[in-house]
Amino acid sequence: MLSILIPVYNFNSRPLLESLHSQAEALNIEYEIVVADDASTLCKEEIAGITAKC
């Protein structure tokens, strides 16, 4: 299993998340992507919207 941790602080990481998701799906491997928000004050809506399980 591949485990990917994306630490986030005041940055919209959605494009990176979508790219990693596409790559892992194309490889047909078991994986998880964990986004850890460190109390961001900017980009709250974008960060909060990343809740889907892959």
Coordinates of N, CA, C and O in Angstrom, one line a residue, residues 4 7 15 21 23 25-29 36-37 42 44:
I4 N 0.3 8.5 1.2 CA 0.8 9.8 0.8 C 0.2 10.8 1.8 O -1.0 10.9 2.0
P7 N 0.9 17.7 4.0 CA 0.6 18.7 5.0 C 0.3 20.0 4.4 O 0.9 20.4 3.4
P15 N -5.3 20.8 -6.6 CA -4.7 20.4 -7.8 C -3.6 19.2 -7.6 O -3.6 18.3 -8.4
H21 N -4.1 11.5 -7.1 CA -5.2 10.6 -7.2 C -5.3 9.9 -8.6 O -5.4 8.7 -8.8
Q23 N -2.8 9.6 -10.8 CA -1.7 8.8 -11.0 C -1.8 7.4 -10.3 O -1.5 6.4 -10.9
E25 N -4.6 5.9 -9.4 CA -5.6 5.2 -10.1 C -5.1 4.5 -11.3 O -5.4 3.4 -11.6
A26 N -4.3 5.3 -12.1 CA -3.8 4.7 -13.4 C -2.8 3.5 -13.1 O -2.7 2.6 -13.9
L27 N -2.1 3.6 -12.0 CA -1.2 2.5 -11.6 C -2.0 1.3 -11.0 O -1.4 0.2 -10.9
N28 N -3.3 1.5 -10.7 CA -4.1 0.4 -10.2 C -3.5 -0.3 -8.9 O -3.3 -1.5 -8.9
I29 N -3.1 0.6 -8.0 CA -2.5 0.1 -6.7 C -3.4 0.5 -5.6 O -4.2 1.4 -5.7
A36 N -3.4 16.8 5.8 CA -3.4 17.3 7.2 C -3.4 18.8 7.2 O -2.4 19.4 6.8
D37 N -4.4 19.4 7.6 CA -4.5 20.9 7.7 C -4.0 21.3 9.0 O -4.5 20.9 10.1
L42 N -6.3 30.7 5.5 CA -6.6 31.1 4.1 C -7.1 29.8 3.4 O -6.8 28.7 3.8
K44 N -9.8 28.3 3.2 CA -10.5 27.4 4.1 C -11.5 26.5 3.3 O -11.7 25.3 3.6

